[in-house]
JSON list of C-alpha atoms in Angstrom, two decimals:
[
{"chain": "A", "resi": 139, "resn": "UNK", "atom": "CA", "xyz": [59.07, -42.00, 14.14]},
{"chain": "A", "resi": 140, "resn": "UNK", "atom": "CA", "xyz": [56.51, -39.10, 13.63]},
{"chain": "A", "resi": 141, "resn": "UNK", "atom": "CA", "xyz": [54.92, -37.42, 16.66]},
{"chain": "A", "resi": 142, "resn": "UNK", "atom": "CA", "xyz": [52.01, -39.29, 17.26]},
{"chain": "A", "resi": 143, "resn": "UNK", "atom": "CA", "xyz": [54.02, -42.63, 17.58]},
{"chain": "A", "resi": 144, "resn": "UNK", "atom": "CA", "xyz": [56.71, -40.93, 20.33]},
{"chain": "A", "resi": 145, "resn": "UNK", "atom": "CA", "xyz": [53.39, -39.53, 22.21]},
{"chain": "A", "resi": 146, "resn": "UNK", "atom": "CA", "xyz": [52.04, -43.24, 22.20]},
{"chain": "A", "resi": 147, "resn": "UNK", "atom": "CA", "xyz": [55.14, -44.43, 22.92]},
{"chain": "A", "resi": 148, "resn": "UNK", "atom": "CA", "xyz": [55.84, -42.29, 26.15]},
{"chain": "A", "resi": 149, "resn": "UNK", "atom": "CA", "xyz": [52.15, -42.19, 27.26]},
{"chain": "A", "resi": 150, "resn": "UNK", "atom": "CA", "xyz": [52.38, -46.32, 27.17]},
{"chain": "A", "resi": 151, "resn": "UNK", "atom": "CA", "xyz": [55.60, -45.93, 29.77]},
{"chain": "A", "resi": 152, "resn": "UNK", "atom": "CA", "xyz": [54.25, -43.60, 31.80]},
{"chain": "A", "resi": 153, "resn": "UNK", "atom": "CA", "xyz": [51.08, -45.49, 32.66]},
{"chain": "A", "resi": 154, "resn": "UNK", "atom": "CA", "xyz": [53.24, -48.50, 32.92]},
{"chain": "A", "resi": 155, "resn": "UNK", "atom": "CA", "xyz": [55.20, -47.21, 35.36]},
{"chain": "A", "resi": 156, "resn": "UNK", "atom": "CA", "xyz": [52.05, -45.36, 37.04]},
{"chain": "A", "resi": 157, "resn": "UNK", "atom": "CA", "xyz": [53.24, -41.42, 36.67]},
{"chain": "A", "resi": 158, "resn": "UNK", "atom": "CA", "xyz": [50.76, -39.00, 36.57]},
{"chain": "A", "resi": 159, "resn": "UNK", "atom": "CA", "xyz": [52.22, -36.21, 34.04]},
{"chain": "A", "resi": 160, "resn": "UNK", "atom": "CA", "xyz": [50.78, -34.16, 31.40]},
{"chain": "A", "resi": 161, "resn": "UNK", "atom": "CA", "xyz": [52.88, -34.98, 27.68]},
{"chain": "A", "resi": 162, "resn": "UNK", "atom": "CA", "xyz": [53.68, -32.58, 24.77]},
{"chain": "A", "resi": 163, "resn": "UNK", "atom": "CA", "xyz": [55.13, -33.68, 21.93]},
{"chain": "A", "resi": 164, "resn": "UNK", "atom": "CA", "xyz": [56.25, -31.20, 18.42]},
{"chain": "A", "resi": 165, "resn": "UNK", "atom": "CA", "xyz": [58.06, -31.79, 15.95]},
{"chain": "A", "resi": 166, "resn": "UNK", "atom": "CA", "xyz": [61.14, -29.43, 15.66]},
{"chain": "A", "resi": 167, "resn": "UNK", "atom": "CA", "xyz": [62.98, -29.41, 12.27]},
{"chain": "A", "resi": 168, "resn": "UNK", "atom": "CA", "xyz": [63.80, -32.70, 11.33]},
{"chain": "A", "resi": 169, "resn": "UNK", "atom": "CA", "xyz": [63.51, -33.91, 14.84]},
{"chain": "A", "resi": 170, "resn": "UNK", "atom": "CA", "xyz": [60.96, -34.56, 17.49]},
{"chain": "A", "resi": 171, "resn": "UNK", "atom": "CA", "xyz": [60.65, -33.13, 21.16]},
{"chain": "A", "resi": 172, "resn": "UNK", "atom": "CA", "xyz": [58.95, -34.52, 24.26]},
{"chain": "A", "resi": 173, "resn": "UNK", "atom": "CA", "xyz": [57.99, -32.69, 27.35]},
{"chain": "A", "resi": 174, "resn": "UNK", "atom": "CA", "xyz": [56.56, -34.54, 30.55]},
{"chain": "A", "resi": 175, "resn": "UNK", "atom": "CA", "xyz": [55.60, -32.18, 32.84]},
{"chain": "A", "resi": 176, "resn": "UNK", "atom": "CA", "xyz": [54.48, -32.39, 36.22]},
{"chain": "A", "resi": 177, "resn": "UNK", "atom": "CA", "xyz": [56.28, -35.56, 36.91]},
{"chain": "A", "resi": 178, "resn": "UNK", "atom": "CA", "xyz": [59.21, -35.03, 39.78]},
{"chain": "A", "resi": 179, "resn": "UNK", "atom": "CA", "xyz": [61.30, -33.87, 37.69]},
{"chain": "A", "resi": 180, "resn": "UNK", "atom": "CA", "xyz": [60.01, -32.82, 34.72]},
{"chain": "A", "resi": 181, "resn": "UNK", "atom": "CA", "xyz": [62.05, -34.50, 31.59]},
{"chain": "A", "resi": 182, "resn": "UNK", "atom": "CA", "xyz": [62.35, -33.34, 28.01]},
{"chain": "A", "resi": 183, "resn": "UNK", "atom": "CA", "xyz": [63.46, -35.73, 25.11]},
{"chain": "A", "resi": 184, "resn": "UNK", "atom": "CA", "xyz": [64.62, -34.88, 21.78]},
{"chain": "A", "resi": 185, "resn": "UNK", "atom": "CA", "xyz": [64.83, -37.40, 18.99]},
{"chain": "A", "resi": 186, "resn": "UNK", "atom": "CA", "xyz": [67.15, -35.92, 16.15]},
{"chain": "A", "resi": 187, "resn": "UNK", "atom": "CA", "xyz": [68.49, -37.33, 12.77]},
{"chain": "A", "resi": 188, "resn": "UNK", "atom": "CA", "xyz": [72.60, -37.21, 12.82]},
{"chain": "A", "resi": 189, "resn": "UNK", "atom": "CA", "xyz": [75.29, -38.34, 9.87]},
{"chain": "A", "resi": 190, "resn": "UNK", "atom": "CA", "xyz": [75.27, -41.86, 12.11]},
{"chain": "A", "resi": 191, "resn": "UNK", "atom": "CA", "xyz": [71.81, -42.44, 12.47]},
{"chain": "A", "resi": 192, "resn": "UNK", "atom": "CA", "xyz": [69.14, -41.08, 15.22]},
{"chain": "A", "resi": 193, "resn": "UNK", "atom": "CA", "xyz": [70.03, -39.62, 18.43]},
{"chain": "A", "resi": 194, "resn": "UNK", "atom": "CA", "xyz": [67.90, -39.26, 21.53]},
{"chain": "A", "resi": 195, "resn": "UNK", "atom": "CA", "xyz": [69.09, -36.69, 24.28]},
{"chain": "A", "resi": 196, "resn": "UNK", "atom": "CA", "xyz": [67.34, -37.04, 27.67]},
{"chain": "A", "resi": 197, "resn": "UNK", "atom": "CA", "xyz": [67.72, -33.49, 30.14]},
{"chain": "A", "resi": 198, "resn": "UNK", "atom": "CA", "xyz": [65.68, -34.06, 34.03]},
{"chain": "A", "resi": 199, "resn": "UNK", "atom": "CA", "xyz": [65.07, -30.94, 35.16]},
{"chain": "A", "resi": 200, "resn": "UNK", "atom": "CA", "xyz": [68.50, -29.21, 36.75]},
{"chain": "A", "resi": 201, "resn": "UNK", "atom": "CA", "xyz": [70.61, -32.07, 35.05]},
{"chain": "A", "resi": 202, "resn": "UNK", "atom": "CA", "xyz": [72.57, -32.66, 32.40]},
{"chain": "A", "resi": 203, "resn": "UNK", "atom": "CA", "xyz": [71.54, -33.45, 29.09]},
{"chain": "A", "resi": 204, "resn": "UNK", "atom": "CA", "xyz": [72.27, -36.72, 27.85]},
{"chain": "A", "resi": 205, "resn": "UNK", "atom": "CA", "xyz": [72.63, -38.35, 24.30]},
{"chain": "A", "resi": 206, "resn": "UNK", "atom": "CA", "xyz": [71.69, -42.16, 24.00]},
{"chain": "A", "resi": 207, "resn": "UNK", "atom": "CA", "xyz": [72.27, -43.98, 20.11]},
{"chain": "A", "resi": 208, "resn": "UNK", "atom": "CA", "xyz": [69.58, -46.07, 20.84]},
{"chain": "A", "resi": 209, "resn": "UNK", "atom": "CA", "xyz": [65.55, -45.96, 21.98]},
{"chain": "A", "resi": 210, "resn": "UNK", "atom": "CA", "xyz": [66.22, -49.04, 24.57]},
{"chain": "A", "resi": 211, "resn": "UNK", "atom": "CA", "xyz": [68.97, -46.38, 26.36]},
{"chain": "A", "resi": 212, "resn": "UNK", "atom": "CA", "xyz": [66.51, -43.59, 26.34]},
{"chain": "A", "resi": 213, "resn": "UNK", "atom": "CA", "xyz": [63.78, -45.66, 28.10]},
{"chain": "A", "resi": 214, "resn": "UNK", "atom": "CA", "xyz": [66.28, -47.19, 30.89]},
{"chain": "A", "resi": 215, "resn": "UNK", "atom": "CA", "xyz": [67.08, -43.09, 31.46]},
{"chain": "A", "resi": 216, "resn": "UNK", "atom": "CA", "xyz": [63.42, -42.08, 31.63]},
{"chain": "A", "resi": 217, "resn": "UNK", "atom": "CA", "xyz": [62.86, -44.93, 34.38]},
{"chain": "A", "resi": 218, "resn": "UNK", "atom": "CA", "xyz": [66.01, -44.13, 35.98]},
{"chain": "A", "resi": 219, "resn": "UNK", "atom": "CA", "xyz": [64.50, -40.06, 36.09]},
{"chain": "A", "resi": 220, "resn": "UNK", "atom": "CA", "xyz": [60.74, -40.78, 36.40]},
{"chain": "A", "resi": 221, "resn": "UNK", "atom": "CA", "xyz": [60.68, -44.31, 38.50]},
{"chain": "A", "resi": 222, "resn": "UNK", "atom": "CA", "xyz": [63.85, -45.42, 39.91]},
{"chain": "A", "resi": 223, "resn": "UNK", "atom": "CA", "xyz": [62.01, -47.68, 42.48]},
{"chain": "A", "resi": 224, "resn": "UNK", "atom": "CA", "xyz": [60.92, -49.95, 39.66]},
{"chain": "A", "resi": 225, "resn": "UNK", "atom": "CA", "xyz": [64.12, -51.48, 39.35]},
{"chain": "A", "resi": 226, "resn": "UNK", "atom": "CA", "xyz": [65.10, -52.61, 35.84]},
{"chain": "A", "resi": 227, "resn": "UNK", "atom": "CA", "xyz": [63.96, -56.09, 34.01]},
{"chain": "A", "resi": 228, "resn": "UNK", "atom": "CA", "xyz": [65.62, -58.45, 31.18]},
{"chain": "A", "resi": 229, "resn": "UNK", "atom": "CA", "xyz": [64.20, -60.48, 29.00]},
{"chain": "A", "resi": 230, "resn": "UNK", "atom": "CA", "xyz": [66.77, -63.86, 28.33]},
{"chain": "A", "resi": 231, "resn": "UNK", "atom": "CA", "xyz": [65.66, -65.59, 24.89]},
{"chain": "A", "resi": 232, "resn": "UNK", "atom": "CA", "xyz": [66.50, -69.30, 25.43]},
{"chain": "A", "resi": 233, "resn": "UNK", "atom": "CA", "xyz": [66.37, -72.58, 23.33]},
{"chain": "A", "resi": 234, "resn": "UNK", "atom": "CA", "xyz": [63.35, -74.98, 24.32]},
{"chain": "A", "resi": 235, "resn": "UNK", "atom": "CA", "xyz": [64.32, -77.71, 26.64]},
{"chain": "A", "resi": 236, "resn": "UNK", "atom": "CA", "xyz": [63.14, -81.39, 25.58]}
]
């Protein structure tokens, strides 16, 4: 992922979830860091390359910071942060009746 596609990427969820926040994105060594600002609370994300794959950590303002092995797990803790009245959502995958 390079930083325009994370900036797409975050800017698509945050209109989706209807969060007014200004988004800066930079890409620090081999990784890539996120900062939404002016959302309650303000949220950085860091995408970084490890020996097992990529890593995403996810730090609210005044909390801890959090590692998730997967981009699905760093959405569900960006709702969770920046909209936890949404609720969360599945999508089943089922054989066609008939």
């Amino acid at each position: 992922m390079n930083p325009a596609e994370l900036e797409a990427l975050l800017t698509g969820l945050l209109r989706l979830w209807q969060i007014e926040a200004r988004l800066t994105v930079a890409r620090i060594g081999d990784g890539l860091m996120a900062r939404i600002h002016g959302a309650a609370p303000s949220v950085t994300v860091e995408q970084s390359i490890q020996p097992f794959g990529i890593a995403w950590h996810v730090q609210a303002e005044g909390g801890r910071r959090l590692a998730y092995p997967s981009t699905i797990g760093m959405i569900r803790r960006l709702r969770e942060e920046l909209a936890p009245d949404r609720g969360t959502a599945r999508v089943v995958f089922a054989a066609g009746a008939g």
